Structures are given as structure tokens and as C-alpha cells.
PDB file of C-alpha atoms in Angstrom:
ATOM      1  CA  UNK P   1      18.087   5.521   0.596  1.00  0.00           C
ATOM      2  CA  UNK P   2      14.354   4.873   0.546  1.00  0.00           C
ATOM      3  CA  UNK P   3      12.735   3.909  -2.778  1.00  0.00           C
ATOM      4  CA  UNK P   4      10.002   6.475  -2.322  1.00  0.00           C
ATOM      5  CA  UNK P   5      10.009   9.577  -0.150  1.00  0.00           C
ATOM      6  CA  UNK P   6       7.147  11.873   0.779  1.00  0.00           C
ATOM      7  CA  UNK P   7       6.707  14.874   3.019  1.00  0.00           C
ATOM      8  CA  UNK P   8       4.597  13.395   5.881  1.00  0.00           C
ATOM      9  CA  UNK P   9       2.903  16.739   6.565  1.00  0.00           C
ATOM     10  CA  UNK P  10       0.464  17.182   8.186  1.00  0.00           C
ATOM     11  CA  UNK P  11      -1.194  19.577   5.795  1.00  0.00           C
ATOM     12  CA  UNK P  12      -4.096  21.474   7.361  1.00  0.00           C
ATOM     13  CA  UNK P  13      -6.017  23.500   4.805  1.00  0.00           C
ATOM     14  CA  UNK P  14      -9.372  25.314   4.752  1.00  0.00           C
ATOM     15  CA  UNK P  15     -12.229  24.105   2.615  1.00  0.00           C
ATOM     16  CA  UNK P  16     -11.894  25.326  -0.954  1.00  0.00           C
ATOM     17  CA  UNK P  17      -8.101  25.584  -0.835  1.00  0.00           C
ATOM     18  CA  UNK P  18      -5.694  24.087  -3.359  1.00  0.00           C
ATOM     19  CA  UNK P  19      -3.080  21.769  -1.963  1.00  0.00           C
ATOM     20  CA  UNK P  20      -0.157  19.954  -3.595  1.00  0.00           C
ATOM     21  CA  UNK P  21       1.863  16.946  -2.531  1.00  0.00           C
ATOM     22  CA  UNK P  22       5.169  15.825  -3.959  1.00  0.00           C
ATOM     23  CA  UNK P  23       6.944  12.490  -3.907  1.00  0.00           C
ATOM     24  CA  UNK P  24      10.413  11.496  -5.109  1.00  0.00           C
ATOM     25  CA  UNK P  25      11.566   8.067  -6.165  1.00  0.00           C
ATOM     26  CA  UNK P  26      15.050   6.620  -6.473  1.00  0.00           C
ATOM     27  CA  UNK P  27      14.789   3.992  -9.233  1.00  0.00           C
ATOM     28  CA  UNK P  28      15.084   5.661 -12.612  1.00  0.00           C
ATOM     29  CA  UNK P  29      13.871   2.427 -14.268  1.00  0.00           C
ATOM     30  CA  UNK P  30      10.460   2.600 -12.552  1.00  0.00           C
ATOM     31  CA  UNK P  31       7.617   2.411 -15.048  1.00  0.00           C
ATOM     32  CA  UNK P  32       4.393   2.743 -13.094  1.00  0.00           C
ATOM     33  CA  UNK P  33       3.326   5.431 -10.623  1.00  0.00           C
ATOM     34  CA  UNK P  34       0.200   5.794  -8.523  1.00  0.00           C
ATOM     35  CA  UNK P  35      -1.450   7.803  -5.778  1.00  0.00           C
ATOM     36  CA  UNK P  36      -3.478   5.863  -3.170  1.00  0.00           C
ATOM     37  CA  UNK P  37      -5.724   7.256  -0.507  1.00  0.00           C
ATOM     38  CA  UNK P  38      -5.961   5.757   2.967  1.00  0.00           C
ATOM     39  CA  UNK P  39      -8.603   6.734   5.493  1.00  0.00           C
ATOM     40  CA  UNK P  40      -7.987   6.304   9.184  1.00  0.00           C
ATOM     41  CA  UNK P  41      -7.798   2.615  10.164  1.00  0.00           C
ATOM     42  CA  UNK P  42      -8.796   1.535   6.664  1.00  0.00           C
ATOM     43  CA  UNK P  43      -7.046  -0.141   3.755  1.00  0.00           C
ATOM     44  CA  UNK P  44      -5.405   1.936   0.987  1.00  0.00           C
ATOM     45  CA  UNK P  45      -7.405   2.446  -2.193  1.00  0.00           C
ATOM     46  CA  UNK P  46      -6.293   3.579  -5.571  1.00  0.00           C
ATOM     47  CA  UNK P  47      -6.920   7.279  -6.189  1.00  0.00           C
ATOM     48  CA  UNK P  48      -5.330   7.577  -9.572  1.00  0.00           C
ATOM     49  CA  UNK P  49      -2.516   6.334 -11.768  1.00  0.00           C
ATOM     50  CA  UNK P  50       0.079   8.826 -12.914  1.00  0.00           C
ATOM     51  CA  UNK P  51       0.883   8.964 -16.616  1.00  0.00           C
ATOM     52  CA  UNK P  52       3.862  10.577 -18.312  1.00  0.00           C
ATOM     53  CA  UNK P  53       1.671  13.233 -19.975  1.00  0.00           C
ATOM     54  CA  UNK P  54      -0.062  14.071 -16.694  1.00  0.00           C
ATOM     55  CA  UNK P  55      -3.665  13.260 -16.019  1.00  0.00           C
ATOM     56  CA  UNK P  56      -6.673  14.767 -14.361  1.00  0.00           C
ATOM     57  CA  UNK P  57      -9.690  13.319 -12.606  1.00  0.00           C
ATOM     58  CA  UNK P  58     -12.157  15.963 -11.556  1.00  0.00           C
ATOM     59  CA  UNK P  59     -10.472  18.075  -8.836  1.00  0.00           C
ATOM     60  CA  UNK P  60      -7.367  15.874  -8.827  1.00  0.00           C
ATOM     61  CA  UNK P  61      -4.349  16.318 -11.133  1.00  0.00           C
ATOM     62  CA  UNK P  62      -1.299  14.093 -11.153  1.00  0.00           C
ATOM     63  CA  UNK P  63       2.014  14.881 -12.789  1.00  0.00           C
ATOM     64  CA  UNK P  64       5.151  12.854 -13.428  1.00  0.00           C
ATOM     65  CA  UNK P  65       8.601  14.368 -13.950  1.00  0.00           C
ATOM     66  CA  UNK P  66      10.909  11.539 -15.025  1.00  0.00           C
ATOM     67  CA  UNK P  67      13.980  13.747 -15.362  1.00  0.00           C
ATOM     68  CA  UNK P  68      13.773  14.842 -11.731  1.00  0.00           C
ATOM     69  CA  UNK P  69      12.183  11.604 -10.553  1.00  0.00           C
ATOM     70  CA  UNK P  70       9.224  13.121  -8.781  1.00  0.00           C
ATOM     71  CA  UNK P  71       5.459  12.758  -8.839  1.00  0.00           C
ATOM     72  CA  UNK P  72       2.966  15.333  -7.744  1.00  0.00           C
ATOM     73  CA  UNK P  73      -0.717  15.384  -6.758  1.00  0.00           C
ATOM     74  CA  UNK P  74      -2.758  18.598  -6.886  1.00  0.00           C
ATOM     75  CA  UNK P  75      -6.135  18.812  -5.182  1.00  0.00           C
ATOM     76  CA  UNK P  76      -8.277  21.795  -6.077  1.00  0.00           C
ATOM     77  CA  UNK P  77     -11.330  23.093  -4.193  1.00  0.00           C
ATOM     78  CA  UNK P  78     -10.625  20.871  -1.169  1.00  0.00           C
ATOM     79  CA  UNK P  79     -13.572  19.181   0.472  1.00  0.00           C
ATOM     80  CA  UNK P  80     -13.909  17.971   4.045  1.00  0.00           C
ATOM     81  CA  UNK P  81     -14.142  14.467   2.591  1.00  0.00           C
ATOM     82  CA  UNK P  82     -10.632  14.794   1.138  1.00  0.00           C
ATOM     83  CA  UNK P  83      -9.200  14.458   4.664  1.00  0.00           C
ATOM     84  CA  UNK P  84      -7.043  11.337   4.529  1.00  0.00           C
ATOM     85  CA  UNK P  85      -3.516  10.117   4.078  1.00  0.00           C
ATOM     86  CA  UNK P  86      -2.187  10.119   0.499  1.00  0.00           C
ATOM     87  CA  UNK P  87       0.312   7.453  -0.455  1.00  0.00           C
ATOM     88  CA  UNK P  88       2.701   7.693  -3.368  1.00  0.00           C
ATOM     89  CA  UNK P  89       3.432   4.315  -4.940  1.00  0.00           C
ATOM     90  CA  UNK P  90       6.072   3.321  -7.488  1.00  0.00           C
ATOM     91  CA  UNK P  91       6.427   0.004  -9.237  1.00  0.00           C
ATOM     92  CA  UNK P  92      10.004  -1.316  -9.525  1.00  0.00           C
ATOM     93  CA  UNK P  93      10.922  -4.767 -10.738  1.00  0.00           C
ATOM     94  CA  UNK P  94       8.039  -6.929  -9.561  1.00  0.00           C
ATOM     95  CA  UNK P  95       7.295  -5.032  -6.392  1.00  0.00           C
ATOM     96  CA  UNK P  96       5.332  -1.973  -5.401  1.00  0.00           C
ATOM     97  CA  UNK P  97       7.101   0.598  -3.195  1.00  0.00           C
ATOM     98  CA  UNK P  98       5.062   2.848  -0.918  1.00  0.00           C
ATOM     99  CA  UNK P  99       5.895   6.236   0.521  1.00  0.00           C
ATOM    100  CA  UNK P 100       5.118   6.839   4.158  1.00  0.00           C
ATOM    101  CA  UNK P 101       2.127   8.963   3.205  1.00  0.00           C
ATOM    102  CA  UNK P 102       1.144  12.622   3.522  1.00  0.00           C
ATOM    103  CA  UNK P 103      -1.599  13.513   5.987  1.00  0.00           C
ATOM    104  CA  UNK P 104      -4.230  16.000   4.849  1.00  0.00           C
ATOM    105  CA  UNK P 105      -6.915  17.572   7.026  1.00  0.00           C
ATOM    106  CA  UNK P 106      -9.420  19.910   5.425  1.00  0.00           C
ATOM    107  CA  UNK P 107     -10.825  22.351   7.980  1.00  0.00           C
ATOM    108  CA  UNK P 108     -14.342  23.820   7.754  1.00  0.00           C
TER     109      UNK P 108
ATOM    110  CA  UNK J   1     -17.169 -10.575  -5.851  1.00  0.00           C
ATOM    111  CA  UNK J   2     -15.920 -10.380  -2.245  1.00  0.00           C
ATOM    112  CA  UNK J   3     -12.620  -8.944  -3.441  1.00  0.00           C
ATOM    113  CA  UNK J   4      -9.763  -9.526  -0.971  1.00  0.00           C
ATOM    114  CA  UNK J   5     -10.725 -10.942   2.387  1.00  0.00           C
ATOM    115  CA  UNK J   6      -8.529 -11.263   5.511  1.00  0.00           C
ATOM    116  CA  UNK J   7      -9.090 -13.073   8.749  1.00  0.00           C
ATOM    117  CA  UNK J   8      -8.936 -12.419  11.606  1.00  0.00           C
ATOM    118  CA  UNK J   9      -9.570  -8.705  11.885  1.00  0.00           C
ATOM    119  CA  UNK J  10      -7.887  -8.513  15.334  1.00  0.00           C
ATOM    120  CA  UNK J  11      -5.517 -10.839  17.121  1.00  0.00           C
ATOM    121  CA  UNK J  12      -3.599 -10.751  20.380  1.00  0.00           C
ATOM    122  CA  UNK J  13      -0.697 -13.185  20.782  1.00  0.00           C
ATOM    123  CA  UNK J  14       1.837 -13.905  23.453  1.00  0.00           C
ATOM    124  CA  UNK J  15       5.537 -13.852  22.646  1.00  0.00           C
ATOM    125  CA  UNK J  16       6.576 -17.175  21.089  1.00  0.00           C
ATOM    126  CA  UNK J  17       3.135 -18.209  19.851  1.00  0.00           C
ATOM    127  CA  UNK J  18       2.600 -18.992  16.181  1.00  0.00           C
ATOM    128  CA  UNK J  19      -0.342 -18.197  14.002  1.00  0.00           C
ATOM    129  CA  UNK J  20      -1.523 -17.883  10.394  1.00  0.00           C
ATOM    130  CA  UNK J  21      -3.103 -14.796   8.907  1.00  0.00           C
ATOM    131  CA  UNK J  22      -5.484 -15.778   6.147  1.00  0.00           C
ATOM    132  CA  UNK J  23      -5.873 -13.971   2.816  1.00  0.00           C
ATOM    133  CA  UNK J  24      -8.112 -14.905  -0.097  1.00  0.00           C
ATOM    134  CA  UNK J  25      -9.170 -13.238  -3.312  1.00  0.00           C
ATOM    135  CA  UNK J  26     -11.826 -14.194  -5.843  1.00  0.00           C
ATOM    136  CA  UNK J  27     -10.703 -12.044  -8.755  1.00  0.00           C
ATOM    137  CA  UNK J  28      -8.342 -14.620 -10.295  1.00  0.00           C
ATOM    138  CA  UNK J  29      -5.382 -12.318  -9.682  1.00  0.00           C
ATOM    139  CA  UNK J  30      -1.933 -13.740 -10.214  1.00  0.00           C
ATOM    140  CA  UNK J  31      -0.045 -11.311  -7.945  1.00  0.00           C
ATOM    141  CA  UNK J  32      -0.549 -11.315  -4.227  1.00  0.00           C
ATOM    142  CA  UNK J  33       1.418  -9.665  -1.469  1.00  0.00           C
ATOM    143  CA  UNK J  34       1.609  -9.078   2.261  1.00  0.00           C
ATOM    144  CA  UNK J  35       2.519  -5.735   3.821  1.00  0.00           C
ATOM    145  CA  UNK J  36       2.902  -4.468   7.334  1.00  0.00           C
ATOM    146  CA  UNK J  37       2.139  -0.905   8.243  1.00  0.00           C
ATOM    147  CA  UNK J  38       3.710   0.808  11.224  1.00  0.00           C
ATOM    148  CA  UNK J  39       3.471   4.465  12.289  1.00  0.00           C
ATOM    149  CA  UNK J  40       5.960   6.583  10.383  1.00  0.00           C
ATOM    150  CA  UNK J  41       7.155   3.636   8.297  1.00  0.00           C
ATOM    151  CA  UNK J  42       4.553   3.347   5.604  1.00  0.00           C
ATOM    152  CA  UNK J  43       3.682  -0.007   4.077  1.00  0.00           C
ATOM    153  CA  UNK J  44       6.576  -2.411   3.879  1.00  0.00           C
ATOM    154  CA  UNK J  45       6.496  -5.546   1.741  1.00  0.00           C
ATOM    155  CA  UNK J  46       6.934  -8.789   3.635  1.00  0.00           C
ATOM    156  CA  UNK J  47       6.458 -11.458   0.948  1.00  0.00           C
ATOM    157  CA  UNK J  48       4.866 -11.585  -2.459  1.00  0.00           C
ATOM    158  CA  UNK J  49       3.798 -14.156  -5.054  1.00  0.00           C
ATOM    159  CA  UNK J  50       3.593 -13.769  -8.820  1.00  0.00           C
ATOM    160  CA  UNK J  51       1.487 -16.922  -9.191  1.00  0.00           C
ATOM    161  CA  UNK J  52       0.548 -20.220  -7.625  1.00  0.00           C
ATOM    162  CA  UNK J  53       3.637 -22.076  -6.446  1.00  0.00           C
ATOM    163  CA  UNK J  54       5.885 -19.061  -6.622  1.00  0.00           C
ATOM    164  CA  UNK J  55       6.781 -16.844  -3.646  1.00  0.00           C
ATOM    165  CA  UNK J  56       9.570 -14.369  -2.950  1.00  0.00           C
ATOM    166  CA  UNK J  57      10.834 -12.183  -0.136  1.00  0.00           C
ATOM    167  CA  UNK J  58      10.117  -8.507   0.175  1.00  0.00           C
ATOM    168  CA  UNK J  59      11.781  -5.899   2.333  1.00  0.00           C
ATOM    169  CA  UNK J  60      11.026  -7.386   5.771  1.00  0.00           C
ATOM    170  CA  UNK J  61      10.595 -11.155   5.497  1.00  0.00           C
ATOM    171  CA  UNK J  62      12.282 -12.291   8.729  1.00  0.00           C
ATOM    172  CA  UNK J  63       9.963 -14.132  11.078  1.00  0.00           C
ATOM    173  CA  UNK J  64       7.332 -14.782   8.420  1.00  0.00           C
ATOM    174  CA  UNK J  65       6.586 -17.641   6.018  1.00  0.00           C
ATOM    175  CA  UNK J  66       4.193 -17.812   3.112  1.00  0.00           C
ATOM    176  CA  UNK J  67       2.918 -20.353   0.629  1.00  0.00           C
ATOM    177  CA  UNK J  68       0.775 -20.151  -2.501  1.00  0.00           C
ATOM    178  CA  UNK J  69      -0.741 -23.517  -3.234  1.00  0.00           C
ATOM    179  CA  UNK J  70      -3.720 -21.999  -5.061  1.00  0.00           C
ATOM    180  CA  UNK J  71      -4.356 -18.804  -7.035  1.00  0.00           C
ATOM    181  CA  UNK J  72      -6.947 -17.718  -4.480  1.00  0.00           C
ATOM    182  CA  UNK J  73      -5.160 -18.102  -1.150  1.00  0.00           C
ATOM    183  CA  UNK J  74      -1.971 -16.576   0.282  1.00  0.00           C
ATOM    184  CA  UNK J  75      -1.631 -17.234   4.025  1.00  0.00           C
ATOM    185  CA  UNK J  76       1.054 -15.557   6.125  1.00  0.00           C
ATOM    186  CA  UNK J  77       2.556 -17.517   9.002  1.00  0.00           C
ATOM    187  CA  UNK J  78       4.195 -16.045  12.029  1.00  0.00           C
ATOM    188  CA  UNK J  79       6.616 -18.666  13.263  1.00  0.00           C
ATOM    189  CA  UNK J  80       7.337 -17.392  16.786  1.00  0.00           C
ATOM    190  CA  UNK J  81       5.640 -14.088  17.481  1.00  0.00           C
ATOM    191  CA  UNK J  82       7.691 -11.199  18.891  1.00  0.00           C
ATOM    192  CA  UNK J  83       6.542  -7.778  20.181  1.00  0.00           C
ATOM    193  CA  UNK J  84       8.332  -6.212  17.137  1.00  0.00           C
ATOM    194  CA  UNK J  85       5.687  -7.908  14.969  1.00  0.00           C
ATOM    195  CA  UNK J  86       2.918  -5.843  16.508  1.00  0.00           C
ATOM    196  CA  UNK J  87       1.512  -4.069  13.480  1.00  0.00           C
ATOM    197  CA  UNK J  88      -1.337  -3.839  10.985  1.00  0.00           C
ATOM    198  CA  UNK J  89      -1.040  -6.419   8.240  1.00  0.00           C
ATOM    199  CA  UNK J  90      -2.526  -5.895   4.767  1.00  0.00           C
ATOM    200  CA  UNK J  91      -2.909  -8.450   2.022  1.00  0.00           C
ATOM    201  CA  UNK J  92      -3.180  -7.146  -1.519  1.00  0.00           C
ATOM    202  CA  UNK J  93      -3.725  -8.601  -4.983  1.00  0.00           C
ATOM    203  CA  UNK J  94      -3.496  -7.410  -8.561  1.00  0.00           C
ATOM    204  CA  UNK J  95      -3.908  -8.920 -11.984  1.00  0.00           C
ATOM    205  CA  UNK J  96      -0.120  -9.074 -12.298  1.00  0.00           C
ATOM    206  CA  UNK J  97       2.835  -7.242 -10.896  1.00  0.00           C
ATOM    207  CA  UNK J  98       2.706  -4.645 -13.617  1.00  0.00           C
ATOM    208  CA  UNK J  99      -1.024  -3.999 -13.173  1.00  0.00           C
ATOM    209  CA  UNK J 100      -2.396  -0.556 -12.513  1.00  0.00           C
ATOM    210  CA  UNK J 101      -4.164  -1.284  -9.294  1.00  0.00           C
ATOM    211  CA  UNK J 102      -3.612  -3.331  -6.192  1.00  0.00           C
ATOM    212  CA  UNK J 103      -6.716  -4.296  -4.222  1.00  0.00           C
ATOM    213  CA  UNK J 104      -6.244  -4.438  -0.471  1.00  0.00           C
ATOM    214  CA  UNK J 105      -7.994  -6.476   2.171  1.00  0.00           C
ATOM    215  CA  UNK J 106      -9.343  -4.719   5.290  1.00  0.00           C
ATOM    216  CA  UNK J 107      -6.293  -5.548   7.356  1.00  0.00           C
ATOM    217  CA  UNK J 108      -5.469  -7.585  10.479  1.00  0.00           C
ATOM    218  CA  UNK J 109      -4.454  -5.691  13.635  1.00  0.00           C
ATOM    219  CA  UNK J 110      -1.996  -7.855  15.528  1.00  0.00           C
ATOM    220  CA  UNK J 111      -0.702  -7.200  19.012  1.00  0.00           C
ATOM    221  CA  UNK J 112       2.099  -9.355  20.466  1.00  0.00           C
ATOM    222  CA  UNK J 113       2.491  -9.141  24.213  1.00  0.00           C
TER     223      UNK J 113
END
């Protein structure tokens, strides 16, 4: 079983739409959770950390459900510039485990 | 700060050749790691280091060696290149393994013929 699983998509949404991504993880002892963004042919970059109480950064909201072992990312009022691949990342032991990523395309 | 740098950006090898991918960071990070990224597979950890002189294997270590003689540098050596090693390789660093953020280099695109 993979450590981290994501729906690969692709998600194609119109500008202004709200879109949500989910990610599940297998290690119940995991302590740290993140969402990274990766643009085509570029390196991943941290979008936001995910805290137990949930957290928001502008149009982005991240949630953690420890009981069900899943993480979510909500993007409101989608912009063309949000088009990218979103990677779910979970820290376990002394390693970081990446999901395969969810592809988002925002259409004009 | 240059952040995390990787060289070369592109490389083509023939089967059986060896080479070293270079990675350096100037942020005094203790934790460094190497990933490969293949279509549909996500990033997979090859090797990592929690500090100078300490390295350990990740998910896909076969065919690769690493060393960490200094805090700054973490080279990845391909011992005898195989077509299955065609991939994009990313080096990353963070303050420590429990840190919030990993910083990635720009990647090396390797093709093995």
C-alpha cells in the first residue's frame, strides 16, 4: 500500500470555480502534512502546511482529519495562475512521502 | 542565498556509463535528500542524509550511491547507468527532517540510452 494516495485528476475547472483535492495517508503516526505546488517542468514548492485545526491562506484552505487519515485542499475563486500539479506530502519517521499529484487546469 | 543548486540541468548517458549529479545548498540545512520523478509515480526517495557523515536509503536506492562529507554538498552517483534510470532527479534540503518546508533544486533531466 502506498504511503500517500491522491486522485491524479485531471481537474479542469472554469475561472472562479471552487475545487477540492483529497489525499489519504497510511501511517497513523505521521505528524506533519503539507501541500506542495509543482508547475510544469519545475521543482515542487511549498504551498502550505496543514495543521490539525485547519488553516487558511487567502483563497486556499487546508484541512486534516486524523481519524480518517486524510488531508484536503480547497481552492476558492480559481485563477488561471492556479493551473499546476498539487502534491500531498506526509512526514513519517525521518522521510517525506509524496503523493503522485493532482493536476489542475483552470480554463478561461 | 542561492538556495539549492543542481548540476547539470540536462544529461544524456549511454548504458553502463557512470556519472555524478551535484547538489549543494547554502542554507546550513542538516537534512538533504534525492528524489526521482517519473510520470505517474510521483517523487520517490532515493537516498537521504540527516547530517554530515550520515546517509541512509530511501524507497529506490538500487543503482545509486551518495556521500555527505560536508553540510553543503550531497552528490548522487550513478554507478552503471541503465535506461530504467531515465528520469528527472531533484535534490532537496530542509533545516531538519521534521522541518516544515523542503527546498528543492531545479532538477536534472537524465536520459540513458
